[in-house]
PDB file of C-alpha atoms in Angstrom:
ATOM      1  CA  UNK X   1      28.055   2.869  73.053  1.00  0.00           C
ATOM      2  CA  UNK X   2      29.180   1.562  69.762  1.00  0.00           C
ATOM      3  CA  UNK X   3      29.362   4.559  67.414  1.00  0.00           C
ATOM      4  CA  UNK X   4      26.432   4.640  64.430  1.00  0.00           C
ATOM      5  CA  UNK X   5      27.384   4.268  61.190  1.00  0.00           C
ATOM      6  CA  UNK X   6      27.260   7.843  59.959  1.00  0.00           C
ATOM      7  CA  UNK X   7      25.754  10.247  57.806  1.00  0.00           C
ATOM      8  CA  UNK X   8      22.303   9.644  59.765  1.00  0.00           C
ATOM      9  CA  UNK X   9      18.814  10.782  59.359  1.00  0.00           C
ATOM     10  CA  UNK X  10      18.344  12.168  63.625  1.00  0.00           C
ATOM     11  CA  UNK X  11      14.770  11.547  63.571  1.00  0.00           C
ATOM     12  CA  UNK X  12      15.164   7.493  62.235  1.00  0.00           C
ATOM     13  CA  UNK X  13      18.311   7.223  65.151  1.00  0.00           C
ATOM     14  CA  UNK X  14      15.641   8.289  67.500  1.00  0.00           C
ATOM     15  CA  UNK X  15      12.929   6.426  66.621  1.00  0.00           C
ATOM     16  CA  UNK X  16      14.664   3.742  66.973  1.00  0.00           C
ATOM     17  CA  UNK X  17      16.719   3.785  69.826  1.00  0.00           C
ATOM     18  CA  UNK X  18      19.947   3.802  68.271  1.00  0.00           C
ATOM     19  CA  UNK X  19      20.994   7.225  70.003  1.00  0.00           C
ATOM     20  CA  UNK X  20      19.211   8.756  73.114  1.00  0.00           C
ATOM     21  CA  UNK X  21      18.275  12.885  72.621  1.00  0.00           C
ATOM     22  CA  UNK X  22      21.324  13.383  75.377  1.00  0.00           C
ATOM     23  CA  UNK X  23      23.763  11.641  72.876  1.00  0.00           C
ATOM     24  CA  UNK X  24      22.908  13.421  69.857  1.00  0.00           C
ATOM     25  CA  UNK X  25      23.402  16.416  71.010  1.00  0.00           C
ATOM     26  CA  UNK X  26      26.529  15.783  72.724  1.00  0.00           C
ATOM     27  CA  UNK X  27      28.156  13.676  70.586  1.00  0.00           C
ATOM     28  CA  UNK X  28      26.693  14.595  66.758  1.00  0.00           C
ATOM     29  CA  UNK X  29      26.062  17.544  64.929  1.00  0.00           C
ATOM     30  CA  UNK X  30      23.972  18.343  61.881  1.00  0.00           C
ATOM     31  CA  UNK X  31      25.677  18.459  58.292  1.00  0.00           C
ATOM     32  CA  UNK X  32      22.366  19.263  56.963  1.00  0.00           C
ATOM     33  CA  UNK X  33      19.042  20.006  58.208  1.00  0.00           C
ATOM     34  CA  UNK X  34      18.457  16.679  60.476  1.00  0.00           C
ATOM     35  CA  UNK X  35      21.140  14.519  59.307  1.00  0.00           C
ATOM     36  CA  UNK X  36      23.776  14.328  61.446  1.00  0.00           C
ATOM     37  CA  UNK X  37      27.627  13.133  62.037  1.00  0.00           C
ATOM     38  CA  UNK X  38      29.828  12.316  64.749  1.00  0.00           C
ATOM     39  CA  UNK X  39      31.104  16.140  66.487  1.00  0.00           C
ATOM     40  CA  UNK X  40      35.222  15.431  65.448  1.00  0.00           C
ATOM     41  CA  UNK X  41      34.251  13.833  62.471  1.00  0.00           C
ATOM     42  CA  UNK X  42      36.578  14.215  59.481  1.00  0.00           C
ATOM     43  CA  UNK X  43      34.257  14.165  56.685  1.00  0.00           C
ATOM     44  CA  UNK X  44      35.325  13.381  52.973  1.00  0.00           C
ATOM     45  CA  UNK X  45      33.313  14.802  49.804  1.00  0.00           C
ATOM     46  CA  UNK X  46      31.916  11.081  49.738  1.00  0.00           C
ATOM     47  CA  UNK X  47      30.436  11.777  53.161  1.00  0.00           C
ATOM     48  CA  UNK X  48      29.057  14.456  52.526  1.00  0.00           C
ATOM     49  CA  UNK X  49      27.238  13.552  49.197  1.00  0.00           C
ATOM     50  CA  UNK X  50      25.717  10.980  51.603  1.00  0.00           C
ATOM     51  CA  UNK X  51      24.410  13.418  53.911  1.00  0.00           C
ATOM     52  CA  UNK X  52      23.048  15.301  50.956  1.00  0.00           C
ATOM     53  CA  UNK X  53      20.936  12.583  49.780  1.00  0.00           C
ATOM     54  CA  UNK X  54      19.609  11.975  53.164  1.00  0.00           C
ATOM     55  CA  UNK X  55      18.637  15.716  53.379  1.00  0.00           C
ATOM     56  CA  UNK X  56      16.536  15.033  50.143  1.00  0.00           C
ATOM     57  CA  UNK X  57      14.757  12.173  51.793  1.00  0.00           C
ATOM     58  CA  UNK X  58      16.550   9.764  49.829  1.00  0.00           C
ATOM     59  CA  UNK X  59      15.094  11.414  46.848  1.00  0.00           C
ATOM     60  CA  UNK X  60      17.838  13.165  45.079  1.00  0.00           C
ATOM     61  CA  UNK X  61      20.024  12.817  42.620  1.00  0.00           C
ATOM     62  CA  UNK X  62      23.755  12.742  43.447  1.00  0.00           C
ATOM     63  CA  UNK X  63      25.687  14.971  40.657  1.00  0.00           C
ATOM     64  CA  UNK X  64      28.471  16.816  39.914  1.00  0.00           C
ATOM     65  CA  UNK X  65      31.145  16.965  42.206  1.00  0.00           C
ATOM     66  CA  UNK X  66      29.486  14.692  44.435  1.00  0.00           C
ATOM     67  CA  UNK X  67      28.714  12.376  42.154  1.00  0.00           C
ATOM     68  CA  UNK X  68      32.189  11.945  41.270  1.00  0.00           C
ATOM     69  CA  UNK X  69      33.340  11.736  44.576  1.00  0.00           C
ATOM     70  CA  UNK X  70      31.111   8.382  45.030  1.00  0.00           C
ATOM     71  CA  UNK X  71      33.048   7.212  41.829  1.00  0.00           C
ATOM     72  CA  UNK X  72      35.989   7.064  43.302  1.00  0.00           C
ATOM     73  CA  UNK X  73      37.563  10.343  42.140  1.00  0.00           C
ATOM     74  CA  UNK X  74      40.348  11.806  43.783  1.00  0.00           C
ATOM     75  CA  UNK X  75      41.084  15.364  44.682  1.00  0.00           C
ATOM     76  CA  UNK X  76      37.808  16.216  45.602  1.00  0.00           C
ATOM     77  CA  UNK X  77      37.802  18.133  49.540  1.00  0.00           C
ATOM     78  CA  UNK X  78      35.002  17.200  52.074  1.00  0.00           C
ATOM     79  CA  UNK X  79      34.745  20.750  52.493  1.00  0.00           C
ATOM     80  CA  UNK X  80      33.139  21.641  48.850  1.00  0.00           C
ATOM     81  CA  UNK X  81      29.446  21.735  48.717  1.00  0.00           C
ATOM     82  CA  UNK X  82      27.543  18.701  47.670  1.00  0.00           C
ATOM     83  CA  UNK X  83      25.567  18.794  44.397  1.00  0.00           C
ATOM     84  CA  UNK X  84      21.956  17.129  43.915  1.00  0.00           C
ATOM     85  CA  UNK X  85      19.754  17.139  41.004  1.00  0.00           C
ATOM     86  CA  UNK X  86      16.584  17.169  42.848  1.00  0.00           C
ATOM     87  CA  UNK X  87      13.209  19.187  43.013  1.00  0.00           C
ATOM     88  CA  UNK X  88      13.294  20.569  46.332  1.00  0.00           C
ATOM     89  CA  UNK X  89      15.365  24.095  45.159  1.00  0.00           C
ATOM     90  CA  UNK X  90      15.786  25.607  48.761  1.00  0.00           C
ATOM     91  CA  UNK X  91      18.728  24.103  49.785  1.00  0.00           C
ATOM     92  CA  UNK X  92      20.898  24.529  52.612  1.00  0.00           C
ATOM     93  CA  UNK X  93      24.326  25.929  52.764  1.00  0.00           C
ATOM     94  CA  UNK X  94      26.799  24.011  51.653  1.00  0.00           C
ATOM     95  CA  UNK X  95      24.693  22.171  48.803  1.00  0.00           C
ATOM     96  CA  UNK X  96      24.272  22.971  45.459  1.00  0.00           C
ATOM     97  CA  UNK X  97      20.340  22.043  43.848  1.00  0.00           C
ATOM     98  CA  UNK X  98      19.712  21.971  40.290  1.00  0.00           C
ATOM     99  CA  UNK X  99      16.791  20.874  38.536  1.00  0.00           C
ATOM    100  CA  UNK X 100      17.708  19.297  35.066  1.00  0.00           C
ATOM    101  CA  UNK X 101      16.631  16.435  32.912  1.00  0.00           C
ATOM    102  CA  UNK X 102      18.223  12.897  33.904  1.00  0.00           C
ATOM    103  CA  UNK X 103      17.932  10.064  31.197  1.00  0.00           C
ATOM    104  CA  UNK X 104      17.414   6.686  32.537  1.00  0.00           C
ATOM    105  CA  UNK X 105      20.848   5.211  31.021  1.00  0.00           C
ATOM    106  CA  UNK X 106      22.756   8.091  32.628  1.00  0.00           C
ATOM    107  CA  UNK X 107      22.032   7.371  36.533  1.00  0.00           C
ATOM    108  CA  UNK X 108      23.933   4.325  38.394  1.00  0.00           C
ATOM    109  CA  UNK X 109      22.588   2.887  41.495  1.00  0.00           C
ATOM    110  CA  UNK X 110      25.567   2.953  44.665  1.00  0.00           C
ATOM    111  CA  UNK X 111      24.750   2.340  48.152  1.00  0.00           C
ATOM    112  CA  UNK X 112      21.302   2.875  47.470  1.00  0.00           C
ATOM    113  CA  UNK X 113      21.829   6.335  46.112  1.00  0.00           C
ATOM    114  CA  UNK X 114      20.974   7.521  42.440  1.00  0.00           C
ATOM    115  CA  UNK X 115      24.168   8.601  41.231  1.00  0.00           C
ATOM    116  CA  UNK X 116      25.072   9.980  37.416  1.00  0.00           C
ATOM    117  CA  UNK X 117      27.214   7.945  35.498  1.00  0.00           C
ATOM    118  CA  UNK X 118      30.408   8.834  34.793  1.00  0.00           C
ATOM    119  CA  UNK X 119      29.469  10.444  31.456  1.00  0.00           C
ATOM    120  CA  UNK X 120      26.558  12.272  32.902  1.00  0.00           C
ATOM    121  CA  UNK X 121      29.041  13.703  35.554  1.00  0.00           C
ATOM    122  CA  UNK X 122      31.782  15.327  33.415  1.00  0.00           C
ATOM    123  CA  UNK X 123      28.704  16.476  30.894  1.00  0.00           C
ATOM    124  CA  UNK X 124      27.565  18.788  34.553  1.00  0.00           C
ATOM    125  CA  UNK X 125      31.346  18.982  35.580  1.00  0.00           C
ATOM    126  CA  UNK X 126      32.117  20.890  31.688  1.00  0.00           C
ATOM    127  CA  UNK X 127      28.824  22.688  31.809  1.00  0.00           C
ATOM    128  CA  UNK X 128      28.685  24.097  35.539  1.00  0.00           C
ATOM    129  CA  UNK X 129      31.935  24.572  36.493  1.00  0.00           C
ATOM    130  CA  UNK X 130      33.152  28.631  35.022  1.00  0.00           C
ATOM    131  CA  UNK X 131      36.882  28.469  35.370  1.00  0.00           C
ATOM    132  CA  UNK X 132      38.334  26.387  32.408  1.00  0.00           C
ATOM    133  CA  UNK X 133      41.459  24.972  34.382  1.00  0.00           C
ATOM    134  CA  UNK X 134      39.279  23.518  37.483  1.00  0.00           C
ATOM    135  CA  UNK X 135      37.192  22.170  34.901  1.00  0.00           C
ATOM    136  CA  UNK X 136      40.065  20.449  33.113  1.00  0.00           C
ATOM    137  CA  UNK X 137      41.582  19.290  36.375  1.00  0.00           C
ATOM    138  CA  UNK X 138      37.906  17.622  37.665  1.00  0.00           C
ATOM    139  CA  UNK X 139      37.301  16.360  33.624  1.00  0.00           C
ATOM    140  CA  UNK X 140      41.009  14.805  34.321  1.00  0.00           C
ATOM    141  CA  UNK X 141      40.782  13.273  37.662  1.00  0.00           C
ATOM    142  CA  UNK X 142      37.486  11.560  36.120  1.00  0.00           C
ATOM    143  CA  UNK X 143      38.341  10.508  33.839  1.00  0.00           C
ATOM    144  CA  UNK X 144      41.771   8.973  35.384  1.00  0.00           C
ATOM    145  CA  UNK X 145      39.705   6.647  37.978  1.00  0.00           C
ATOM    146  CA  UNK X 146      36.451   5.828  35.346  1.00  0.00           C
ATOM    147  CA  UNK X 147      38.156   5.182  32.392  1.00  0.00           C
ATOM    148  CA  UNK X 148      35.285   8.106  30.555  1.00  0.00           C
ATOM    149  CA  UNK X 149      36.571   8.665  27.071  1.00  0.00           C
ATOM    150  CA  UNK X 150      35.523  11.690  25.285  1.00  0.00           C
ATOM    151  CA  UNK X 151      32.761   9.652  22.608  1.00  0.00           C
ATOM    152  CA  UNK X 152      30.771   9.101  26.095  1.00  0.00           C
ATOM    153  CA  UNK X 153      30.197  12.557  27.200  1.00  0.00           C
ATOM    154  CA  UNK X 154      29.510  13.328  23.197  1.00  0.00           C
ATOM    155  CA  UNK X 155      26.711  10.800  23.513  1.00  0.00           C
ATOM    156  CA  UNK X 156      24.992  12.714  26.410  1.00  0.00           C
ATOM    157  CA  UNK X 157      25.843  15.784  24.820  1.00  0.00           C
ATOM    158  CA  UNK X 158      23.618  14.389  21.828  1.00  0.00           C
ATOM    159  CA  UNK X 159      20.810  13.561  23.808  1.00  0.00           C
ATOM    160  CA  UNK X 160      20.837  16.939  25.327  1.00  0.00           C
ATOM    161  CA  UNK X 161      20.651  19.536  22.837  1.00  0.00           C
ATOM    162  CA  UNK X 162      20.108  23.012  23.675  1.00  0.00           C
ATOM    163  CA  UNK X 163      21.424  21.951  27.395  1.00  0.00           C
ATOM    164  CA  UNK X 164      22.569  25.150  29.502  1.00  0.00           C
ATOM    165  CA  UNK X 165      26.114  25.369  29.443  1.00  0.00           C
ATOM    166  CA  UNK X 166      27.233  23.368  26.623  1.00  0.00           C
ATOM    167  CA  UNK X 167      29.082  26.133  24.903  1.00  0.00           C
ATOM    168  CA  UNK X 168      31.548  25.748  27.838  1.00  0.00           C
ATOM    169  CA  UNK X 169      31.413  21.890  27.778  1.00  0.00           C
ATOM    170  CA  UNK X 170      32.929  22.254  24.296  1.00  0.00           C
ATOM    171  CA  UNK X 171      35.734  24.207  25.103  1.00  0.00           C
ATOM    172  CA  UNK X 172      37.079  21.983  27.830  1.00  0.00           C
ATOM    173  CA  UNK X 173      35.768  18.376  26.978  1.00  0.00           C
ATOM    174  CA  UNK X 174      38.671  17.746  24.205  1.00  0.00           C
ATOM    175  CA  UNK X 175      41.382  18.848  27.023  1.00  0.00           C
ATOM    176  CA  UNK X 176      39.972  15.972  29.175  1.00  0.00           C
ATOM    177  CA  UNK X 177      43.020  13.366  29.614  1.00  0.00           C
ATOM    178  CA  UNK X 178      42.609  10.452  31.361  1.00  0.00           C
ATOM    179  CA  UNK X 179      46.486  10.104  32.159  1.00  0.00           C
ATOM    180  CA  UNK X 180      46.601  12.997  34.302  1.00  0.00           C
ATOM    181  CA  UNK X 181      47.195  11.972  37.824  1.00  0.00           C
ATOM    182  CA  UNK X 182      47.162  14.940  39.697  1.00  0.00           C
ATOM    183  CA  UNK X 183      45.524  18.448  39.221  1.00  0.00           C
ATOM    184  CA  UNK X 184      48.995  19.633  39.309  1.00  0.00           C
ATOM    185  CA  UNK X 185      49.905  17.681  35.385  1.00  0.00           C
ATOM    186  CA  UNK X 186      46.852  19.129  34.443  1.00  0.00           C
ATOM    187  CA  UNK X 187      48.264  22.266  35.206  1.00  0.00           C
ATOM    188  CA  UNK X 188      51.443  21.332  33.578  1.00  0.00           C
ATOM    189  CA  UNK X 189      49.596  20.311  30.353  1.00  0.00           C
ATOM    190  CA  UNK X 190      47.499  23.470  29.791  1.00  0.00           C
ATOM    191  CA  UNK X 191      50.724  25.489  30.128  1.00  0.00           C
ATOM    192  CA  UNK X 192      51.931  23.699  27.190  1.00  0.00           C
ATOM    193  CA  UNK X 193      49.013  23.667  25.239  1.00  0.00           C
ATOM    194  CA  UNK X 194      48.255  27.099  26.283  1.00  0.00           C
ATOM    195  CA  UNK X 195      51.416  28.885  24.899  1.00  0.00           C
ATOM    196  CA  UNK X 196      50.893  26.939  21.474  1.00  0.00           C
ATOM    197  CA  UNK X 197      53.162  23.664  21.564  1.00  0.00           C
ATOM    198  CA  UNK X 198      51.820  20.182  20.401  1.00  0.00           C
ATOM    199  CA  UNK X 199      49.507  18.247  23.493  1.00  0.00           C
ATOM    200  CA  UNK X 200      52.283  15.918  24.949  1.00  0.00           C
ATOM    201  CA  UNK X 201      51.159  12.356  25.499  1.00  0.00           C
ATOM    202  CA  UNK X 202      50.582  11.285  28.882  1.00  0.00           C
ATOM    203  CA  UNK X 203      51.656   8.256  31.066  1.00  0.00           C
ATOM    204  CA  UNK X 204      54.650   6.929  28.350  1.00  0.00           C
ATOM    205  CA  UNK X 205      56.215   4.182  29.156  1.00  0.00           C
ATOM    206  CA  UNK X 206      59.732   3.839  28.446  1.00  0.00           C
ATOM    207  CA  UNK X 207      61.757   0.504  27.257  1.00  0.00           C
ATOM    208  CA  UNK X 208      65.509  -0.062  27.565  1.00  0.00           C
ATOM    209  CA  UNK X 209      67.309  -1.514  24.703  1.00  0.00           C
ATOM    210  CA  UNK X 210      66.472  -5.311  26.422  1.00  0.00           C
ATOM    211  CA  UNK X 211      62.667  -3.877  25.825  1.00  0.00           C
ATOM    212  CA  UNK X 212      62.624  -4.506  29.753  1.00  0.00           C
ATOM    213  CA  UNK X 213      60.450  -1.542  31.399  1.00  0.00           C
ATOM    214  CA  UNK X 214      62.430   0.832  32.798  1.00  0.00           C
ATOM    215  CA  UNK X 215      59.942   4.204  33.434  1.00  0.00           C
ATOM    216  CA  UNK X 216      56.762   5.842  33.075  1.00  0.00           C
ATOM    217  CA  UNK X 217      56.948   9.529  31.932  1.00  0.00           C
ATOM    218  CA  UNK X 218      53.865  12.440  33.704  1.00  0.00           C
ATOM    219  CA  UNK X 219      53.895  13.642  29.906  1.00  0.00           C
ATOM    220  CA  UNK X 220      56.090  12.955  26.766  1.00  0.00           C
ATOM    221  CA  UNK X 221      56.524  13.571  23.186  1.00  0.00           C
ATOM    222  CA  UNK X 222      57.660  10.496  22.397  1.00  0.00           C
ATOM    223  CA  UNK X 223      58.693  11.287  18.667  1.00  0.00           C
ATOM    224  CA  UNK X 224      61.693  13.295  20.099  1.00  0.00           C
ATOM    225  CA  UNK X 225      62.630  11.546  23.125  1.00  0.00           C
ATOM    226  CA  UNK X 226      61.359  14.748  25.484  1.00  0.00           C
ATOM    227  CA  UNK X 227      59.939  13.978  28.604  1.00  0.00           C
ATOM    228  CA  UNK X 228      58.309  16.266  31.228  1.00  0.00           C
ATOM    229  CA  UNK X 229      58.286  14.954  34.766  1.00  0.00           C
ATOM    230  CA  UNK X 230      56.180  16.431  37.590  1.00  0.00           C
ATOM    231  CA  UNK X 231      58.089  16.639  40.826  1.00  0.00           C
ATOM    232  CA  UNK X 232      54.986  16.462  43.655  1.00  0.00           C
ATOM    233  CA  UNK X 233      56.620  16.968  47.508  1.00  0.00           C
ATOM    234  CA  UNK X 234      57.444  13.507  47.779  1.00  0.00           C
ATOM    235  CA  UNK X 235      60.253  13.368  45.160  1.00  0.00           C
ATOM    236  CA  UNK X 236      61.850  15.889  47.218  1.00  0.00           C
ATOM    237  CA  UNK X 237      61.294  14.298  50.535  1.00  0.00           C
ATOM    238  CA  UNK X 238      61.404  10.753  50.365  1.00  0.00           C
ATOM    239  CA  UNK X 239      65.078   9.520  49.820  1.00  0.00           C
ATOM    240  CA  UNK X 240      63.922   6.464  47.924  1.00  0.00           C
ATOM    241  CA  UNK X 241      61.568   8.446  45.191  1.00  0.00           C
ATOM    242  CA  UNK X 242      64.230  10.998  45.256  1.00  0.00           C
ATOM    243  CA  UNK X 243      66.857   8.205  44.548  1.00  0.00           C
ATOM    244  CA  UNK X 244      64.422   6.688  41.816  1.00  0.00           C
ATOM    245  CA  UNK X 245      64.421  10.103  40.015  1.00  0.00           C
ATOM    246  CA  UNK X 246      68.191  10.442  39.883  1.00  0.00           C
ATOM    247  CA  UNK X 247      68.624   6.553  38.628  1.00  0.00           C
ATOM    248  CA  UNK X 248      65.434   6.831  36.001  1.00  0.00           C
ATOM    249  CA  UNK X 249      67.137  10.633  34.503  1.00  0.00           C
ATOM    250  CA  UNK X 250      70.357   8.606  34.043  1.00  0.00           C
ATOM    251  CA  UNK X 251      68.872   6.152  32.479  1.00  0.00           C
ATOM    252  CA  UNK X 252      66.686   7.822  30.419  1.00  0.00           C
ATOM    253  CA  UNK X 253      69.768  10.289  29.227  1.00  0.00           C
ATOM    254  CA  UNK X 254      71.906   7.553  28.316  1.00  0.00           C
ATOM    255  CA  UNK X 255      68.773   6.254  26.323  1.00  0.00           C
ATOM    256  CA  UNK X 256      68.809   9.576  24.584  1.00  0.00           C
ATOM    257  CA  UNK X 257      65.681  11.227  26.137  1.00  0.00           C
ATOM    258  CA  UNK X 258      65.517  14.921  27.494  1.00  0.00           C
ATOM    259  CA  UNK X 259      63.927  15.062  30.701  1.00  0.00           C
ATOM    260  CA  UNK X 260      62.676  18.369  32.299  1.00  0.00           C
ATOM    261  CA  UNK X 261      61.218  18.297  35.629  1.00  0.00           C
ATOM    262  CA  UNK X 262      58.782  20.924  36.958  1.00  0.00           C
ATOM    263  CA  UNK X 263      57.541  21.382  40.134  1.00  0.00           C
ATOM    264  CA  UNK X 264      54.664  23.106  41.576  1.00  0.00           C
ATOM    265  CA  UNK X 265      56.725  26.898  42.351  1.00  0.00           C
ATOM    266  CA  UNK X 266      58.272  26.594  38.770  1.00  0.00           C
ATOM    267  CA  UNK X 267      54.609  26.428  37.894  1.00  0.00           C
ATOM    268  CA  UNK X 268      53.014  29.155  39.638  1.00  0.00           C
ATOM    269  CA  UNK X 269      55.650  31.847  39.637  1.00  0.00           C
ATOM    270  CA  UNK X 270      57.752  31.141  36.631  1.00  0.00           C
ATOM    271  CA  UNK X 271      55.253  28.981  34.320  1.00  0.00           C
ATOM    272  CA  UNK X 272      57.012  31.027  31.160  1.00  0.00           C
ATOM    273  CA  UNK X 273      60.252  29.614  32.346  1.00  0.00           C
ATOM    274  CA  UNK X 274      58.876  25.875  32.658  1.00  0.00           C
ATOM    275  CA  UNK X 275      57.284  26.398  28.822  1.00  0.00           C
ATOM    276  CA  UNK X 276      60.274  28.025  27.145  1.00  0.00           C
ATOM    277  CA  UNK X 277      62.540  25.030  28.457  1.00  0.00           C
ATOM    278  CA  UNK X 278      60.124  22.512  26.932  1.00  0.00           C
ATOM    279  CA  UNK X 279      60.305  24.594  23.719  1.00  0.00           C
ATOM    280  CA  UNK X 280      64.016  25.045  23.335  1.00  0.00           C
ATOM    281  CA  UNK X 281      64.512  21.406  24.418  1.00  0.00           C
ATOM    282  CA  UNK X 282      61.700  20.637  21.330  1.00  0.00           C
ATOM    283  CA  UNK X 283      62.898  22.672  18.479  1.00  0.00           C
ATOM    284  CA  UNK X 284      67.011  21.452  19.322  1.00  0.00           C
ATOM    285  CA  UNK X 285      65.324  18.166  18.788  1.00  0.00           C
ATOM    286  CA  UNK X 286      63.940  18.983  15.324  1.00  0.00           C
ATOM    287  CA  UNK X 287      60.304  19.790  15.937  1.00  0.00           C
ATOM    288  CA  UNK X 288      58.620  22.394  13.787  1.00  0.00           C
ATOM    289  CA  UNK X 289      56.672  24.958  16.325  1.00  0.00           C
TER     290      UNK X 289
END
């Protein structure tokens, strides 16, 4: 039997032959409330704002996390509930209902599914989500695929005045920076920002004295030729990043540039450690903190 294309609304499979009673319960089990998907299925956030939609009857909204899952946004687990806006309130687990005000001009049309726009999505990202570095990380990785700059969430933050949760929107809306590329630079950022040091600027490209390309720095501040690099698992474990790293730092050195690389441990038990090195390296270099 070829395998349907999944999520699936059980009832519509049935009806029209596509999977007999004895198959669906032997080979597919519900996500939601009669939409179904293959038993050993490994199913990504995008799958499962799919299934959510079906649940609504096709009805729904697709929003939030969800929403930015269908937009191509990374670091978003399967496992996290899906997010509607839609009427129906009594939702089952792992889905998350609101009922809010949509404007026309902030809903996109994607495999037949209402979907926010990008602008609409960080304006429910800011406003829903309580802790202010998840926030920042989601507002990030949004921003990173999309392209959202900060004067398009403004704009649906003007036509929704008095909106629940816009107090919090504010606080983490100008930390939104598209050249993050993982949650764990976001991380890095914050730290920096957090402790009271300048924003660095992210994704810097670096020239040699040919002006041929020579790197691409996580974070920078470029004025005094201090770089920051994240160091993800694969710089340690794959010999050709790790030889990339050792050839770029050379480089970069004899080009004058300070380079401090931070991994995730350095972040998460010694994050004082990782900001006081970017702060000595800063103020040797002339910068007023």
């Amino acid at each position: 039997m070829t395998e349907l294309p999944w999520p699936f609304v059980g009832s519509e499979a049935l009806a029209t032959g596509a999977v007999s009673e004895r198959a669906m319960r032997r080979l597919y089990v519900p996500m939601y409330p009669g939409v179904y998907v293959p038993r050993d299925a490994t199913v990504s956030a995008r799958d499962r704002a799919q299934a959510a939609w079906l649940w609504s009857k096709r009805r729904g909204i697709v929003a939030g996390l969800s929403a930015a899952a269908v937009l191509g946004t990374k670091y978003i687990d399967g496992s996290e509930p899906a997010e509607l806006i839609h009427d129906n309130r009594r939702a089952p687990t792992k889905l998350v209902v609101r009922t809010e005000r949509v404007l026309p001009n902030e809903l996109l049309t994607m495999s037949a599914m209402r979907v926010t726009t990008a602008a609409r999505t960080a304006f429910d990202l800011g406003r829903h989500l309580e802790d202010r570095t998840v926030a920042v990380q989601r507002l990030d990785a949004l921003a990173n695929t999309t392209g959202l700059k900060h004067v398009d969430v403004e704009a649906v933050i003007a036509a929704h005045a008095g909106a629940r949760g816009l107090p919090r929107l504010r606080r983490v809306l100008p930390l939104m920076d598209a050249g993050a590329e993982s949650p764990q630079e976001t991380v890095a950022r914050l730290a920096l920002i957090d402790a009271g040091l300048p924003p660095p600027q992210t994704q810097v490209r670096v020239f040699d004295g040919y002006r041929q390309f020579l790197a691409r720095l996580d974070m920078a501040y470029e004025d005094f030729q201090v770089g920051i690099e994240y160091d993800g698992p694969q710089h340690w474990t794959d010999p050709r990043v790790r030889q990339r790293d050792i050839d770029n730092q050379f480089a970069l050195t004899e080009l004058g540039w300070s380079i401090i690389r931070v991994s995730r441990d350095l972040l998460r038990y010694r994050r004082t450690t990782y900001v006081a090195r970017v702060e000595s390296v800063l103020r040797s270099r002339g910068c007023r903190l």
